[in-house]
Backbone as a ProteinNet text record, in pm:
[ID]
protein_1_A
[PRIMARY]
GGIHKTVASLHMESWIVEMHREINRINEALPSTPADEKTGVIRQWMESTLDKMDHYKAEHNRYVNEGLTLLELALWKAKLGENEEHVAERRTKKVKVDAKSAREERRVTCGADIVIKNVLPFLQ
[TERTIARY]
1955.3	1937.4	1842.4	1801.6	1691.8	1655.5	1783.3	1764	1701.2	1721.4	1585.6	1478.8	1432	1306.6	1233.3	1305.5	1216.4	1187.5	1302	1256.9	1163	1147.4	1012.3	880.6	865.4	759.1	692.1	821.4	747.6	638.8	513.5	382.3	389.6	460.1	500.3	622.2	558.2	676.4	806.1	777.1	851	952.2	907.4	1004.7	1042.4	1033	1077.5	1252.8	1146.2	1247.2	1364.2	1289.8	1492.2	1529.7	1505	1562.6	1696.8	1647.5	1724	1843.3	1795.8	1909.5	2004.3	1994.3	2048.8	2161.6	2046.8	2197.3	2283.9	2207.3	2358.4	2379	2396.4	2489.3	2642.8	2622.8	2759.1	2867.7	2828	2836	2946	2874.7	2917.4	2998.8	3017.5	3106.9	3235.4	3238.3	3329	3451.1	3419.5	3481.6	3664.8	3588.6	3661.1	3720.7	3658.5	3724.2	3828.3	3948.3	4130.4	4048.7	4124	4116.1	4113.9	4205	4213.5	4099	3968.8	3854.9	3769.3	3770.4	3643.1	3565.4	3656.3	3553.9	3426.1	3488.8	3445.2	3350.6	3329.8	3259.6	3155.4	3178.7	3123.5	3007.7	3058	2997.2	2907.3	2902.7	2826.7	2730.5	2731.5	2679.5	2527.2	2599.7	2548.2	2414.7	2446.6	2342	2288.6	2277.8	2240.4	2121.5	2162.7	2061.9	1946.4	1980.4	1926.3	1842.6	1887.7	1813.3	1650.6	1725.6	1592.9	1484.2	1565.7	1429.5	1373.2	1437.3	1360.2	1240	1297.6	1212.6	1062	1110.7	1031.8	924.3	1002.4	897.9	814.9	865.6	787.4	642.1	656.7	602	428.9	514.3	422.5	325.4	401.9	324.5	230.3	295.1	191.4	40.3	43	-23.6	-125.2	-69.3	-135.7	-232.6	-176.5	-298.3	-420.4	-344.7	-448.7	-581.3	-540.5	-640.9	-666.9	-658.5	-749.5	-814.2	-849.5	-872.9	-1013.5	-988.9	-1066.2	-1158.8	-1084.7	-1173.4	-1284.1	-1203.8	-1298.6	-1455.3	-1368.1	-1497.1	-1612.1	-1542	-1593.2	-1741.8	-1658.2	-1726	-1825.7	-1834.6	-1858.3	-2005.2	-1986.7	-2085.4	-2196.1	-2090.1	-2285	-2327.6	-2298.8	-2309.8	-2426.4	-2422.2	-2504.5	-2606.2	-2558.8	-2705.6	-2766.2	-2734.9	-2830.1	-2894.3	-2885.1	-2905.7	-3016.1	-3023	-3116	-3239.9	-3283.8	-3443.4	-3520.5	-3387.5	-3454.4	-3457.2	-3373.1	-3389.5	-3505.1	-3561.4	-3695.3	-3805.5	-3836.3	-3898.2	-3913.9	-3826	-3865.1	-3882.4	-3832	-3887	-4009.2	-4083.7	-4221.8	-4312	-4243.9	-4277.4	-4264.8	-4197	-4152.2	-4081.2	-4010.4	-3874.8	-3767.5	-3761.1	-3625.6	-3471.3	-3415	-3302.4	-3165.8	-3088.6	-2935	-2887.4	-2883.1	-2790	-2655.7	-2611.8	-2468.5	-2435.2	-2506.9	-2459.1	-2468.6	-2586.3	-2615.2	-2517.5	-2444.2	-2332.4	-2239.2	-2164.7	-2096.6	-2100	-2201.6	-2298.8	-2222.1	-2296.6	-2253.4	-2079.4	-1994.3	-1888.9	-1837.9	-1842.6	-1824.7	-1872.9	-1975.4	-2007.4	-2063.1	-1890.2	-1951.5	-1839.6	-1830.8	-1718.3	-1572.4	-1494.2	-1423.9	-1310.3	-1303.9	-1187.4	-1129.5	-1207.5	-1268.1	-1201.8	-1254.1	-1250.6	-1080.1	-1032.3	-923.8	-782	-828	-691	-711.1	-834.4	-793.9	-695.4	-748.2	-703.3	-559.2	-559.8	-397.9	-316	-285.5	-183.6	-134.5	-241.6	-241.2	-186	-202.8	-141.9	30	85.7	215.7	296
-1442.3	-1385.6	-1294.5	-1270.4	-1175.5	-1100.7	-986.7	-835.8	-914	-1068.3	-1134.8	-1140.9	-1205.7	-1202.4	-1068.3	-993.6	-812.4	-819.5	-772.5	-806.2	-845.1	-996.2	-1041.3	-1038.1	-960.6	-949.7	-819.9	-723.9	-608.4	-662.8	-562.7	-566.1	-520.5	-440.6	-385.1	-451.3	-504.6	-573.5	-483.2	-374.2	-262.9	-195.9	-232.8	-245.8	-300.4	-453.1	-580	-578.9	-548.4	-514.9	-437.6	-343	-213	-263.1	-301.5	-410.5	-464.1	-609.6	-643.5	-620.2	-525.2	-411.3	-373.4	-331.4	-256.1	-312.3	-448.1	-550	-639	-672.7	-686.7	-584.8	-469.2	-380.2	-374.8	-447.7	-428.5	-538.6	-683.5	-749.7	-699.2	-587.9	-506.3	-465.3	-316.5	-252.8	-297	-363	-435.8	-501.5	-592.9	-645.9	-538.3	-373.8	-310	-190.5	-215.4	-116.2	-141.8	-82.5	-104.7	-139.9	-230.5	-280.3	-185.5	-62.5	41.5	130.8	96	199.6	66.1	-27.3	-116.1	-78.7	-79.4	-38.1	87.8	166.5	252.7	249.8	164.3	130.6	19.2	-54.1	-101.1	-66.8	18.1	110.5	217.7	215.6	333.1	291.4	148.8	27.8	-26	-68.7	-80.6	49.8	166.7	221.8	329.7	302.1	276	186.2	63	-56.9	-30.3	-4.8	6.6	114	233.7	352.2	324	267.8	250.5	176.4	38.9	3.7	36	122.4	191.7	275.2	326.2	398.1	292.8	188.9	80.9	47.4	36.6	-2.1	97.5	234.4	312.2	394.8	346.7	324.5	235	161.6	19.5	6.2	70.6	91.5	214.9	319	447.2	374.8	258.1	176.9	144.2	29.6	-35.5	87.4	187.2	301	308.8	420	420.4	292.7	206.2	76.7	67.8	6.6	58.7	157.3	270.5	419.3	363.7	307	256.1	198	79.7	-60.7	37.3	89.5	135.8	234.1	282.6	407	310.6	238.3	104.9	38.1	-39.7	-67.9	28.8	143.1	262.9	307.4	238.6	357.3	185.9	102.8	-53.9	-0.8	35.6	45.5	137	236.1	338.8	327.3	247.8	204.8	107.5	32.6	-84.4	-35	75.1	127.6	265.9	250.5	397.2	313.5	216.8	181.9	175	149.5	192.2	350.9	431.7	557.7	619	509.6	599	576.3	459.7	360.2	491.2	523.5	633.5	733.3	819.2	950.3	903.4	818.5	833.1	826	752	774.5	911.6	1051.2	1170.5	1168.7	1064	1037.1	1141.7	1230.2	1320.3	1203	1206.8	1134.3	1254.1	1286.2	1368.2	1293.1	1329.5	1306.7	1189.4	1343.5	1335.2	1231.8	1246.4	1134.2	1011.8	1008.4	853.7	794.4	867.9	828.9	801.9	941.7	829.4	713	686.6	555.5	443.7	470.2	387.5	306.8	477.7	450.6	348.2	381.7	287.4	164.9	137	-11.8	-71.2	-51.7	-75.6	-177.3	-225.9	-346.1	-327.9	-215.9	-178.4	-215.2	-195.9	-255.4	-429.8	-513.1	-613.9	-637.6	-611.1	-687.3	-639.1	-470	-419.5	-532.5	-580.8	-648.7	-769.6	-853.3	-945	-935.9	-853.9	-858.1	-756.2	-694.5	-606.4	-712.7	-856.4	-944	-974.7	-967.3	-1008.5	-904.8	-763.9	-682.6	-642.4	-702.9	-633.9	-722.6
-145.6	-26.3	-13.3	93.7	164.3	53.8	-57.6	-104.7	-225.2	-300.8	-401.9	-360.4	-183.5	-131.6	-164.2	-100.5	-109.8	-235	-311.4	-462.1	-542.6	-521.5	-564.2	-510.4	-356.6	-291.2	-381.8	-475.2	-476.5	-612.8	-619	-661.2	-806.3	-827.1	-960	-1048.5	-1140.5	-1247.1	-1309.5	-1302	-1377.2	-1238.8	-1120.3	-1006.6	-997.9	-1015.4	-956	-1092.2	-1258.8	-1330.6	-1301.4	-1259	-1199.8	-1109.8	-1012.5	-956.3	-974	-1020.5	-1076.2	-1169.9	-1253.6	-1322.4	-1211	-1133.1	-1031.9	-965.1	-887.8	-837.5	-992.5	-1134.6	-1182.7	-1203.8	-1209.8	-1254.2	-1198.2	-1070.1	-1047.2	-1081.2	-1145.3	-1216.9	-1296.5	-1387.2	-1504.2	-1489.9	-1371.1	-1291.5	-1301.9	-1195.5	-1110.1	-1223.6	-1247.9	-1355	-1415.2	-1458.2	-1559.1	-1435.6	-1309	-1193.5	-1137.4	-1146.1	-1083.3	-907.2	-932.1	-761.5	-631.7	-685.5	-533.7	-536.5	-613.8	-650.8	-606.4	-626.6	-593.8	-463.5	-317.1	-202.7	-245.4	-246.8	-288.1	-429	-494.8	-609.5	-541.2	-446.6	-393.3	-289.4	-257.3	-129.3	-204.1	-286.1	-385.7	-441.8	-499.2	-526.7	-442.1	-342	-275.9	-205.9	-160.4	-154.1	-224	-366.7	-449.7	-436.1	-418.4	-444.3	-278.6	-191.7	-85.6	-78	-155.5	-173.5	-240	-349.1	-413.6	-414.1	-306.1	-267.6	-130.2	-112	19.3	-48.1	-174.4	-207.1	-319.3	-320.4	-384.9	-233.9	-158.9	-49.5	66.6	-13.9	44.3	-26.9	-168.7	-290.1	-250.8	-222.3	-216.5	-74.5	34.8	92.1	85.2	-1.3	-5.8	-88.9	-159.9	-271.6	-207.3	-71.5	31.7	106.7	178.8	217.6	157.4	3.3	-97.9	-67.5	-119.1	-108	9.4	103	224.9	257.1	268.2	201.3	102.8	25.4	-93	-26.6	41.4	98.1	205.1	232.7	400.6	356.6	267.6	179.6	142.7	50.5	4.3	41	205.6	283.5	359.2	397.2	478.3	364.6	243.6	153.4	139	116.5	146.5	255	374.8	503	546.3	419.8	443.7	326.4	190.5	107.4	189.6	259.6	325.2	411.7	541.6	600.4	528	386.6	377	357.4	374.3	359.3	487.3	612.4	717.7	777.1	708	746.6	686	589.3	464	594.6	644.3	733.2	830.7	879.9	1060.4	1032.7	848.4	773.1	756.6	740.6	714.6	815.4	940.7	1040.8	1151.9	1052	1120.8	1249.8	1221.2	1370	1246.1	1393.7	1267.8	1281.5	1176	1204.2	1178	1242.9	1269.8	1111.8	991.2	861.5	904.6	961.8	996	1121.5	1230.7	1353.4	1261.4	1167.2	1120.2	1011.2	968.2	847.7	945.1	1064.8	1157.2	1200.4	1260.5	1286.6	1218.7	1061	983.5	947.5	966.6	923.4	1088	1140.8	1282	1260.8	1234.9	1228.3	1076.8	1038	856.8	861.7	964	982.2	894.6	858.9	806.2	881.2	987.3	1089.5	1081.1	1060.4	1087.7	976.6	842.6	716.7	698.3	713.6	688	753.9	862.7	974.6	915.5	835	744.4	593.3	530.4	422.5	414.2	508.7	507.5	533.3	565.1	581.7	432.1	303.7	171.7	109.9	126.7	79.2	115.1	199.8	256.7	178.7
[MASK]
++++++++++++++++++++++++++++++++++++++++++++++++++++++++++++++++++++++++++++++++++++++++++++++++++++++++++++++++++++++++++++

């Protein structure tokens, strides 16, 4: 079902193993549970399973955001390096370059927004 598809999409093997254990836990607990307590046990199991899944999804999103931040910084750094030779040429011509605004310009023009838009679907 849907939960198995979601579990399979987790990127950490340890999370997948833990979720499979959690899902299968009900099969161990239910046979020995008295009939009048089964509903409560099932509810508790469902809540626990969904809470754990929410935790792993939140962790996954945190890792994706960290990865995207690192990607953006790498692209920015590459753009800064690419333009260092142009800045050096300008300096030899004794034109003042405002380093901060140049760095900001490189950040805007590094193409991170385009790259991230195309990379993000593969990370989610």
